[in-house]
Structure formats: structure tokens, C-alpha cells
PDB file of C-alpha atoms in Angstrom:
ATOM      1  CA  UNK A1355       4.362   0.713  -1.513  1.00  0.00           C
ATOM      2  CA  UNK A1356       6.656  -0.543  -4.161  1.00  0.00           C
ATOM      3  CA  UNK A1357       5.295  -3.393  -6.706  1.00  0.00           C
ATOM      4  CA  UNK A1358       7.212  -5.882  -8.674  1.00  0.00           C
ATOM      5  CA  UNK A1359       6.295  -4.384 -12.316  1.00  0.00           C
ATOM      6  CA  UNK A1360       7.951  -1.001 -11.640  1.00  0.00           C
ATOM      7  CA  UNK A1361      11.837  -0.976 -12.246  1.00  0.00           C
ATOM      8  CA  UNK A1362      12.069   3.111 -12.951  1.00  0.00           C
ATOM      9  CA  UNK A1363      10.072   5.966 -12.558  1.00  0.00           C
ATOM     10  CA  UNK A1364       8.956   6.025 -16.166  1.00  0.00           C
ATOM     11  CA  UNK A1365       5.108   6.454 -16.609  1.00  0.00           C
ATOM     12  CA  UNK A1366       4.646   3.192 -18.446  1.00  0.00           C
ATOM     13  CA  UNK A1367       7.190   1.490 -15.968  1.00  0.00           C
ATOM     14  CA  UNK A1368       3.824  -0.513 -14.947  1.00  0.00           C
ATOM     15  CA  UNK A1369       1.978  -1.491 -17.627  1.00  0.00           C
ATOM     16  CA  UNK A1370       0.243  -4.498 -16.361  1.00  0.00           C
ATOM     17  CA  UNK A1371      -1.061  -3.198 -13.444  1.00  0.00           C
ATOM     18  CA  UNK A1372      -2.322   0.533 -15.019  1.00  0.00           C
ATOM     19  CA  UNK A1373      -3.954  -1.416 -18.020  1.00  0.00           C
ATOM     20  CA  UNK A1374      -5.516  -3.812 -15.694  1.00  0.00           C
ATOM     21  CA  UNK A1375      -7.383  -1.036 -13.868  1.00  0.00           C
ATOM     22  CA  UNK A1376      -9.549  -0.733 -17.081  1.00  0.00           C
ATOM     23  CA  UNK A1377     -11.483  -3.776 -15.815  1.00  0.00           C
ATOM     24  CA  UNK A1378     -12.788  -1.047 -13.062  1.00  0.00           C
ATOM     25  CA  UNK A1379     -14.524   1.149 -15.888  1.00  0.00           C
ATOM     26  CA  UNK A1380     -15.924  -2.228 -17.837  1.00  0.00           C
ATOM     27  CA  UNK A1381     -17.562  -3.552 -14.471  1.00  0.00           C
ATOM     28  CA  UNK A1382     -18.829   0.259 -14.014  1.00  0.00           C
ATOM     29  CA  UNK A1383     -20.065   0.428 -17.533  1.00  0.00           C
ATOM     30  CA  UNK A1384     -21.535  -2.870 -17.090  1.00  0.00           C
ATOM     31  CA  UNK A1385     -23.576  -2.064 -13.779  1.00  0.00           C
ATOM     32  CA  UNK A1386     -24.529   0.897 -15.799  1.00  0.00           C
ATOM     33  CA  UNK A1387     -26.023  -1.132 -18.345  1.00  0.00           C
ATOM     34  CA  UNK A1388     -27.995  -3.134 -16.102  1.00  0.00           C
ATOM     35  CA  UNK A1389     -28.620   0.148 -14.156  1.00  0.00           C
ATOM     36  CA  UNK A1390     -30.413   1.184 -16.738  1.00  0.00           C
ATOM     37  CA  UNK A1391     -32.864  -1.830 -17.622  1.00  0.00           C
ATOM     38  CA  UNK A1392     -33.799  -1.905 -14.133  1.00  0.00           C
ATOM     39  CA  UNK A1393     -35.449   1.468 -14.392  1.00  0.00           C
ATOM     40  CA  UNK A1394     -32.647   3.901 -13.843  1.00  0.00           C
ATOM     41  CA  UNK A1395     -34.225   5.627 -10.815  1.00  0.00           C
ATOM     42  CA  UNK A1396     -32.019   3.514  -8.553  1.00  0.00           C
ATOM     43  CA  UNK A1397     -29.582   6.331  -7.631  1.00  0.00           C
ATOM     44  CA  UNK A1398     -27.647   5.047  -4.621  1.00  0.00           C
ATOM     45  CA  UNK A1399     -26.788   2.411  -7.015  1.00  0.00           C
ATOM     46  CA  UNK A1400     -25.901   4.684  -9.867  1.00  0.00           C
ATOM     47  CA  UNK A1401     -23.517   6.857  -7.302  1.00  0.00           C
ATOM     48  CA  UNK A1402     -21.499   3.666  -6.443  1.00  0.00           C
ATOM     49  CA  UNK A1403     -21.299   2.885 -10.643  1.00  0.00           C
ATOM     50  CA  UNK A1404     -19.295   6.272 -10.634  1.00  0.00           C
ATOM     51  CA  UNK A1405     -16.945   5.310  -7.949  1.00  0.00           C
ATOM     52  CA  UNK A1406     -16.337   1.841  -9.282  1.00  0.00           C
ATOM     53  CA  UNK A1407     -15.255   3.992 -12.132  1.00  0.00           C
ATOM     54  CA  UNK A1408     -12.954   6.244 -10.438  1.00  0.00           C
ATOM     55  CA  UNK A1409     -11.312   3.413  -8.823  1.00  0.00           C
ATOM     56  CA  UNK A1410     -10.502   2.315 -12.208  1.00  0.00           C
ATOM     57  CA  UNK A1411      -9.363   5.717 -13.131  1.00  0.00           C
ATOM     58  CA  UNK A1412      -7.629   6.754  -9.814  1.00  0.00           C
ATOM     59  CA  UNK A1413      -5.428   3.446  -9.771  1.00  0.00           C
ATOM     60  CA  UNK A1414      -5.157   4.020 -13.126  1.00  0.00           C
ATOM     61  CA  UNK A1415      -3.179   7.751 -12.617  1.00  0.00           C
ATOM     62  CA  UNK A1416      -1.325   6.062  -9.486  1.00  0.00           C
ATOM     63  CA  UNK A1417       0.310   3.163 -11.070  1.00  0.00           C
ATOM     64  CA  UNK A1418       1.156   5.404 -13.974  1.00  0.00           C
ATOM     65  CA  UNK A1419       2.259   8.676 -12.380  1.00  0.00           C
ATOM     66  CA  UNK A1420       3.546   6.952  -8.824  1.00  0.00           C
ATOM     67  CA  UNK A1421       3.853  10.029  -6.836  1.00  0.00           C
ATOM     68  CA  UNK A1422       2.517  10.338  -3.009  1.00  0.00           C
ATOM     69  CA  UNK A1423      -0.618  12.707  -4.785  1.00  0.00           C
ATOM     70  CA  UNK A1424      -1.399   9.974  -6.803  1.00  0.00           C
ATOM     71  CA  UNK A1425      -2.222   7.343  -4.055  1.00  0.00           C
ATOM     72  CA  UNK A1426      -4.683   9.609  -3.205  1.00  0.00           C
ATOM     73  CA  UNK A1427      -6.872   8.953  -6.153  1.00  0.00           C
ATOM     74  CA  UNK A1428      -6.026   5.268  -5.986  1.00  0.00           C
ATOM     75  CA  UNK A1429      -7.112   4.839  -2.220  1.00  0.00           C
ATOM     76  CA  UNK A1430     -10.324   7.366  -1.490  1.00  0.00           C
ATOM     77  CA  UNK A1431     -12.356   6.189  -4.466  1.00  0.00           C
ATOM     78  CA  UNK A1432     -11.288   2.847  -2.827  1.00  0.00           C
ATOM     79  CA  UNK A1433     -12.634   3.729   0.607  1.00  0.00           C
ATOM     80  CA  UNK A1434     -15.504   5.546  -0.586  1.00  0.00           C
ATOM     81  CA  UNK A1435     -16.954   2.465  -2.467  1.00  0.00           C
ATOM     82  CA  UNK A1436     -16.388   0.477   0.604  1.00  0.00           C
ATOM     83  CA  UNK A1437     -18.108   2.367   3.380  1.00  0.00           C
ATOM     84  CA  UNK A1438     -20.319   3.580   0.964  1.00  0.00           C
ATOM     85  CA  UNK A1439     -22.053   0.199   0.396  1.00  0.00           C
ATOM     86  CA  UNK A1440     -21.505  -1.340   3.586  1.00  0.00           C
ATOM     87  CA  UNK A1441     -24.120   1.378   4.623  1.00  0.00           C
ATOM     88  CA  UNK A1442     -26.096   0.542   1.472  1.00  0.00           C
ATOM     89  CA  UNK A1443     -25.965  -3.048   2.687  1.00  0.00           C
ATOM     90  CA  UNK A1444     -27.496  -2.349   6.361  1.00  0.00           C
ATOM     91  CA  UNK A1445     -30.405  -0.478   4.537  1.00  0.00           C
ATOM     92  CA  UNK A1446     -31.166  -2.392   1.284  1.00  0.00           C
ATOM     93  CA  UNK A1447     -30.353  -5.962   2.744  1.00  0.00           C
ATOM     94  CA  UNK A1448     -31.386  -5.597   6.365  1.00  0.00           C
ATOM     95  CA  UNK A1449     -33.622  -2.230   6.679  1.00  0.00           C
ATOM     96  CA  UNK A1450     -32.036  -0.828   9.455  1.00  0.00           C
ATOM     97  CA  UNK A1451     -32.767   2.533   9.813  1.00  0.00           C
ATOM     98  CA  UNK A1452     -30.469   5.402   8.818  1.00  0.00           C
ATOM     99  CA  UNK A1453     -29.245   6.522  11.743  1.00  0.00           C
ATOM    100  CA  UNK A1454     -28.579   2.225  12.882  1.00  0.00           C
ATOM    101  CA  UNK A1455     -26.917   2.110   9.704  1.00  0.00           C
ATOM    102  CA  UNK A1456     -24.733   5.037   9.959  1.00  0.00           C
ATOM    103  CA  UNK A1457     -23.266   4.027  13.700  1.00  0.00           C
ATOM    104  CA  UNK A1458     -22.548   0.353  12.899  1.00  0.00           C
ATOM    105  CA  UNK A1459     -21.157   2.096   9.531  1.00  0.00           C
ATOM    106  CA  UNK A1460     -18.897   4.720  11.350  1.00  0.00           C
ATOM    107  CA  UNK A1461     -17.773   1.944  13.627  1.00  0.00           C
ATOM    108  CA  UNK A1462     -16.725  -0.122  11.016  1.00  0.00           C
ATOM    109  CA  UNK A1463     -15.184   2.396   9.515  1.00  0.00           C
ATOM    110  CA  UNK A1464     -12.977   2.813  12.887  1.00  0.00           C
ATOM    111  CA  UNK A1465     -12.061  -0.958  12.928  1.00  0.00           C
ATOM    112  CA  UNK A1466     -10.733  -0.537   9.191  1.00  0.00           C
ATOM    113  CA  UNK A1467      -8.910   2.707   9.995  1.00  0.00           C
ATOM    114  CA  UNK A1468      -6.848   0.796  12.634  1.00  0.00           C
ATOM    115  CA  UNK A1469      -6.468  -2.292  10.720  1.00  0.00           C
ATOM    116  CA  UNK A1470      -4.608  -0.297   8.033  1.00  0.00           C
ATOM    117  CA  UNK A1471      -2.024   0.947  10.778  1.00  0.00           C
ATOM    118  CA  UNK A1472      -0.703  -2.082  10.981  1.00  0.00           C
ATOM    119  CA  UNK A1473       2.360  -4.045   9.147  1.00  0.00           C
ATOM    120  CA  UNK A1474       1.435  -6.868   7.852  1.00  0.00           C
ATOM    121  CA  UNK A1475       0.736  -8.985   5.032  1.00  0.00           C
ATOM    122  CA  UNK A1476       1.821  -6.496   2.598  1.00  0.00           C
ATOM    123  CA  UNK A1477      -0.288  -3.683   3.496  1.00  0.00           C
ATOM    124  CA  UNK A1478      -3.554  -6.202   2.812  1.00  0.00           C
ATOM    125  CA  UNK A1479      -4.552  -6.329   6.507  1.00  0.00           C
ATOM    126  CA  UNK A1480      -6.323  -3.361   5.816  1.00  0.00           C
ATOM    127  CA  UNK A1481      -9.148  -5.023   3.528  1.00  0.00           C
ATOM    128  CA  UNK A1482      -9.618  -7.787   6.086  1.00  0.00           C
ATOM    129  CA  UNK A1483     -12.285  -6.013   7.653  1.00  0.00           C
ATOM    130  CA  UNK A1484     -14.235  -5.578   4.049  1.00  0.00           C
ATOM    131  CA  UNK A1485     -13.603  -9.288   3.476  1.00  0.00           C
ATOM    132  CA  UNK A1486     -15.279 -10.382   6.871  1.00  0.00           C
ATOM    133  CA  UNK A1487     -18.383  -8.146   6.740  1.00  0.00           C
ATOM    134  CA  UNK A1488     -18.974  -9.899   2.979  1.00  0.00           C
ATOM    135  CA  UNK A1489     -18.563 -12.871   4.477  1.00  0.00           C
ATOM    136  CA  UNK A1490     -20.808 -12.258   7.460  1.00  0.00           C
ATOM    137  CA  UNK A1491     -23.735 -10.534   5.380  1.00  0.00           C
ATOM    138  CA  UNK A1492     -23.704 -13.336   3.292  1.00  0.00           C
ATOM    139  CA  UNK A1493     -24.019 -15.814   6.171  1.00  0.00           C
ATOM    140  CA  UNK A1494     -26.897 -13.488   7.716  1.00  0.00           C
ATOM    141  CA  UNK A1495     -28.959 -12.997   4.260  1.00  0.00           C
ATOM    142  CA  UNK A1496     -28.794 -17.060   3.645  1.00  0.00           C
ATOM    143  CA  UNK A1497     -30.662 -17.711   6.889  1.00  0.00           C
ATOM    144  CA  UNK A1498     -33.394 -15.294   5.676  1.00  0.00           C
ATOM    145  CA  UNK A1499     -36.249 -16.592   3.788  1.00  0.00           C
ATOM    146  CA  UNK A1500     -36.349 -15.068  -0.253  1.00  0.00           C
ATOM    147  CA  UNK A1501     -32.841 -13.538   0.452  1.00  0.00           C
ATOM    148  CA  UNK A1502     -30.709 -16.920  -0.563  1.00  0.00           C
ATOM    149  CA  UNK A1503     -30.322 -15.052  -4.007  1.00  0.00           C
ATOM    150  CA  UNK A1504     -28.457 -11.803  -2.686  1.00  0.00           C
ATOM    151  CA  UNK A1505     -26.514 -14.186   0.111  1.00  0.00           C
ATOM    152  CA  UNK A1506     -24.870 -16.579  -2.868  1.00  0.00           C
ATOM    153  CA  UNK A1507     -23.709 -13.199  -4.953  1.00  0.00           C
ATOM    154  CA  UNK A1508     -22.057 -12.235  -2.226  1.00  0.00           C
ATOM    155  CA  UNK A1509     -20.183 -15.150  -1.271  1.00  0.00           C
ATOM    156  CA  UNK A1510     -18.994 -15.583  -4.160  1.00  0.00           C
ATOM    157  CA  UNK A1511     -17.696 -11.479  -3.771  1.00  0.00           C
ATOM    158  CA  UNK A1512     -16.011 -12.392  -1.125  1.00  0.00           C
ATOM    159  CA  UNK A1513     -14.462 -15.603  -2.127  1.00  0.00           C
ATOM    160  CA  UNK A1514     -12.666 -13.956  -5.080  1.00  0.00           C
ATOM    161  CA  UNK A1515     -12.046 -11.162  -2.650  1.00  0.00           C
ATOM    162  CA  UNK A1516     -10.466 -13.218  -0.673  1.00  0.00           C
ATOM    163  CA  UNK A1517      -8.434 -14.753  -4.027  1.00  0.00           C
ATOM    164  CA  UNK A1518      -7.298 -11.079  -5.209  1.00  0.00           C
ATOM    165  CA  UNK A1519      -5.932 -10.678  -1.400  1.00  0.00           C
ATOM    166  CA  UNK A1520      -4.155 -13.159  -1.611  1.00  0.00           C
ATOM    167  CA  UNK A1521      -2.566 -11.864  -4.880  1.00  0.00           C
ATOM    168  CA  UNK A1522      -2.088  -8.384  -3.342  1.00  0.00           C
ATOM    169  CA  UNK A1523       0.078  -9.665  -0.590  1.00  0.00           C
ATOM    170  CA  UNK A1524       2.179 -12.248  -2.511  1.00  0.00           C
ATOM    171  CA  UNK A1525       3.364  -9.696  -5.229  1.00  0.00           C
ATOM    172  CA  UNK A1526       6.379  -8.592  -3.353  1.00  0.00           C
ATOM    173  CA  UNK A1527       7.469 -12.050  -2.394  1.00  0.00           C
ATOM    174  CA  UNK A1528       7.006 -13.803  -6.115  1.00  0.00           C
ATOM    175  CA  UNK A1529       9.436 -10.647  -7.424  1.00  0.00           C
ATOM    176  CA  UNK A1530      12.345 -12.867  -8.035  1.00  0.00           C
ATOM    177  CA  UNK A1531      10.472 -15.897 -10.026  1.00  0.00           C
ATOM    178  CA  UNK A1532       7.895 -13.318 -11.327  1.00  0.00           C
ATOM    179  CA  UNK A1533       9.007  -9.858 -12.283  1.00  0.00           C
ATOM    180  CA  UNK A1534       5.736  -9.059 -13.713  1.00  0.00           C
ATOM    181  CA  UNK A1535       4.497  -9.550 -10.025  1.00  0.00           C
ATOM    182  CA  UNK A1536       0.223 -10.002  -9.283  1.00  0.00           C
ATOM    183  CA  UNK A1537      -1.022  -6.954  -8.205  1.00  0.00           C
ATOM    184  CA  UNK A1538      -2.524  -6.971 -11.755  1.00  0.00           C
ATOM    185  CA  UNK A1539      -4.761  -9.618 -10.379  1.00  0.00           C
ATOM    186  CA  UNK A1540      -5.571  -8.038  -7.888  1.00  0.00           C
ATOM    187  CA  UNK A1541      -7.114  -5.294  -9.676  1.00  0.00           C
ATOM    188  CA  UNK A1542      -8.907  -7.669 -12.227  1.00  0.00           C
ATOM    189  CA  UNK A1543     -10.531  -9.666  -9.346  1.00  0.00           C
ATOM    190  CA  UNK A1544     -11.525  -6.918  -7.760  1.00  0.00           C
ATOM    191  CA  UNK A1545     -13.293  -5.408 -10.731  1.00  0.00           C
ATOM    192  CA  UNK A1546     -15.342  -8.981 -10.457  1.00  0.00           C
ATOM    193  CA  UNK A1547     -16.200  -8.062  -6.958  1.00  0.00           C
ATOM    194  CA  UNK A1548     -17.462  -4.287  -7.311  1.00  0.00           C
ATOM    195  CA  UNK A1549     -19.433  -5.898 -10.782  1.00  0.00           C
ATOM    196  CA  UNK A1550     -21.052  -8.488  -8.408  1.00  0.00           C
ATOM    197  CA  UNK A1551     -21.551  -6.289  -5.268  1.00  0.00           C
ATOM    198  CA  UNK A1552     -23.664  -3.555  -7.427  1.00  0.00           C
ATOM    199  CA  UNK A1553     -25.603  -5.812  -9.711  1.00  0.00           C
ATOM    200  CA  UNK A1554     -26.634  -7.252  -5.966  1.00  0.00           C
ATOM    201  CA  UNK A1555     -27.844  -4.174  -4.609  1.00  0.00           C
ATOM    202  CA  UNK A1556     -29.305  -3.272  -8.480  1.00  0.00           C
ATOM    203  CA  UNK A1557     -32.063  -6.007  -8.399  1.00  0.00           C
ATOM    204  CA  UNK A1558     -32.735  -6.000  -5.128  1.00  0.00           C
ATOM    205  CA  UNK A1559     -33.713  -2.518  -5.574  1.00  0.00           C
ATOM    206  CA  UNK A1560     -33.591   0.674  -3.508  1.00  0.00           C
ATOM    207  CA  UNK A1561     -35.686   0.270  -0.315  1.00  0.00           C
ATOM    208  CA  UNK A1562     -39.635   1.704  -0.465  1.00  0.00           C
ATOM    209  CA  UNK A1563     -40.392   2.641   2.899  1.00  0.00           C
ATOM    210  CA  UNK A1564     -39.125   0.979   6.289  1.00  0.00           C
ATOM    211  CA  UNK A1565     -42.097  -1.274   6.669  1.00  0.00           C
ATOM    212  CA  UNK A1566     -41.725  -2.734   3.196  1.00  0.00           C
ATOM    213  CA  UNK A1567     -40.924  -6.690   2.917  1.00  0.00           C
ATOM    214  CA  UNK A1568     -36.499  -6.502   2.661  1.00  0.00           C
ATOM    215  CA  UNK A1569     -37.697  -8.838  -0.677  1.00  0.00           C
ATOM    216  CA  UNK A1570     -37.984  -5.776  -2.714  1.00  0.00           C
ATOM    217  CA  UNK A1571     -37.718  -7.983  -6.330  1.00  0.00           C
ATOM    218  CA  UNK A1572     -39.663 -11.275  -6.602  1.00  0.00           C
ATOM    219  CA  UNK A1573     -37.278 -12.088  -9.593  1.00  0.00           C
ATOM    220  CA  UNK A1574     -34.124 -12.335  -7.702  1.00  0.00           C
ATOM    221  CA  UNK A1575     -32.230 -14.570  -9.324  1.00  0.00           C
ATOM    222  CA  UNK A1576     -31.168 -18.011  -7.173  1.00  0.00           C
ATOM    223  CA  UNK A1577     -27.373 -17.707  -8.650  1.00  0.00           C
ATOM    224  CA  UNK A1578     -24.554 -15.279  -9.133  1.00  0.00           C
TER     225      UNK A1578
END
């Protein structure tokens, strides 16, 4: 897709929304941080720090470079981080088992693959599904007792989700007041929502064994 900022096919013909990527590596380098002080045996956790990081570095090359390759490294990192803790979600928030997890995962995978086949709302229809099973885990986690903690991080994920979607789709239309565009936004918010998302699933902690309690850290915290 085409995006206000670029005007050529220099390399720095989009500098606002390459530079804005680094806000991926920060909220990687960040988790990492916290990563750390929680023990650093969390590993699930620590593989979904490295992809929040190569989104930052994929989308990074692709605004930079622009060429069909390049979207490649902007959009897989992208998809990986996406399935990849949706599944971590089922197991971590709601113990299913693995092989519950993986089915609901591959079929939610499915119902994203078609939404990005279709036209509209400039090529953001294909998050929607993300955005909705935010919004419903949080709903589901809030109704569970010791869990209100993990449900109010990730409503507020998912409202600014929601925000940077909004962002994403306008950019196009805003080109003739705006020339600078707001898919810069869209990256910035979204390096809020990966930040939020992992330091969830880093103090809940990884799951014990599939009779533990799902409250795997007494010192949730009650706010995002």
C-alpha cells in the first residue's frame, strides 16, 4: 500500500513512519527489562520480546527500502506476535490445554486470513479480528475472580488498538490536509500495545502445571 509520507522512492522518503518503528525495540527492550526482574526463566515471554523487536526492525527496513521483499519483514513478525500470543493467552490466562489452544488458535488464524482478503478500510480490516479477541479476553478475565488485574491491561491494549486503527485507515484520506499522513501513529500506539500485552503475560507468569490456580502471581497489580 502507498502512505502519505512517501513522495519518491528515496530511502528516507518516509522518515516519520521508519523512525517511529523504533518505539517497537524500546517496548521490546522494556519487556526485557522487566523480563528480567521477574526471574528470566519466563521464555515464552522472552520469545515474543524478540518479535516485538523485529516488528520494529522489519517495518523499519519496509518503510525505508519499500520493495514487495520488504513487506515481508514488516508483516510476518507482525503475524507471528499475534497468533503467537493469542495461543499464549488460551494457556496462561485460561489453561486450556495445548492441543484446545492450538485449534481455537488455528481457527482464528483462518478468520484473520480471510479478513485480510478483503477491501476495506484501508487494508485495516485485517486487524479487526486481533482487536475483538482483546476485547473479548478482557471481558472473560474481568468476570473471573483475582484476574481483574490482567482483564484492565488488556482493555486498555485494545482501546489504543482500536485508536492506532483508526489512524492506520485514515492516513490515505487526511493526505491532502496532512502530507505527513498517521501511519506514524499507528506504529507508536502499537508499540504501547505489544509493551502492555507482554508485561501482562510477564507477571502473570508462565503456567506450572494444568491443575495449578490460572492466579499464578498474588501481586498482580489492580491497574495497567
Amino acid at each position: 500500500m502507498d502512505y502519505c509520507e512517501r513522495q519518491s522512492s528515496a530511502f528516507w522518503a518516509e522518515p516519520a513512519n521508519a523512525l517511529s518503528n523504533f518505539a517497537f525495540v524500546i517496548a521490546a527492550a522494556s519487556a526485557f527489562l522487566l523480563w528480567r526482574r521477574r526471574g528470566g526463566a519466563d521464555y515464552p515471554a522472552l520469545a515474543l520480546i524478540i518479535v516485538t523487536a523485529s516488528v520494529g526492525v522489519g517495518s523499519f527496513v519496509f518503510h525505508t527500502v519499500a520493495t514487495r521483499g520488504a513487506m515481508l519483514l514488516d508483516v510476518i513478525p507482525i503475524a507471528i506476535f499475534i497468533y503467537g500470543y493469542f495461543l499464549l493467552a488460551l494457556r496462561r490466562y485460561f489453561r486450556l490445554s495445548m492441543m484446545r489452544a492450538m485449534a481455537i488458535t488455528l481457527a482464528f488464524a483462518a478468520l484473520s486470513f480471510f479478513a485480510t482478503t478483503l477491501e476495506a478500510l484501508n487494508g485495516s480490516v485485517g486487524y479487526l479480528p486481533a482487536l475483538a479477541a482483546l476485547a473479548i479476553f478482557a471481558a472473560l478475565l474481568w468476570s473471573r475472580s483475582g484476574q481483574r488485574g490482567t482483564a484492565r491491561t488488556l482493555a486498555v491494549a485494545a482501546l489504543l488498538f482500536a485508536i492506532s486503527l483508526v489512524f492506520r485507515t485514515i492516513d490515505r484520506a487526511i493526505c491532502p490536509a496532512v502530507p505527513l499522513g498517521a501511519h506514524f501513529l499507528w506504529h507508536m500506539l502499537n508499540a504501547c500495545v505489544l509493551w502492555l500485552l507482554l508485561r501482562a503475560a510477564i507477571v502473570v507468569g508462565p503456567r506450572t502445571d494444568d491443575q495449578a490456580s490460572p492466579i499464578q502471581n498474588a501481586k498482580e497489580p489492580t491497574a495497567a
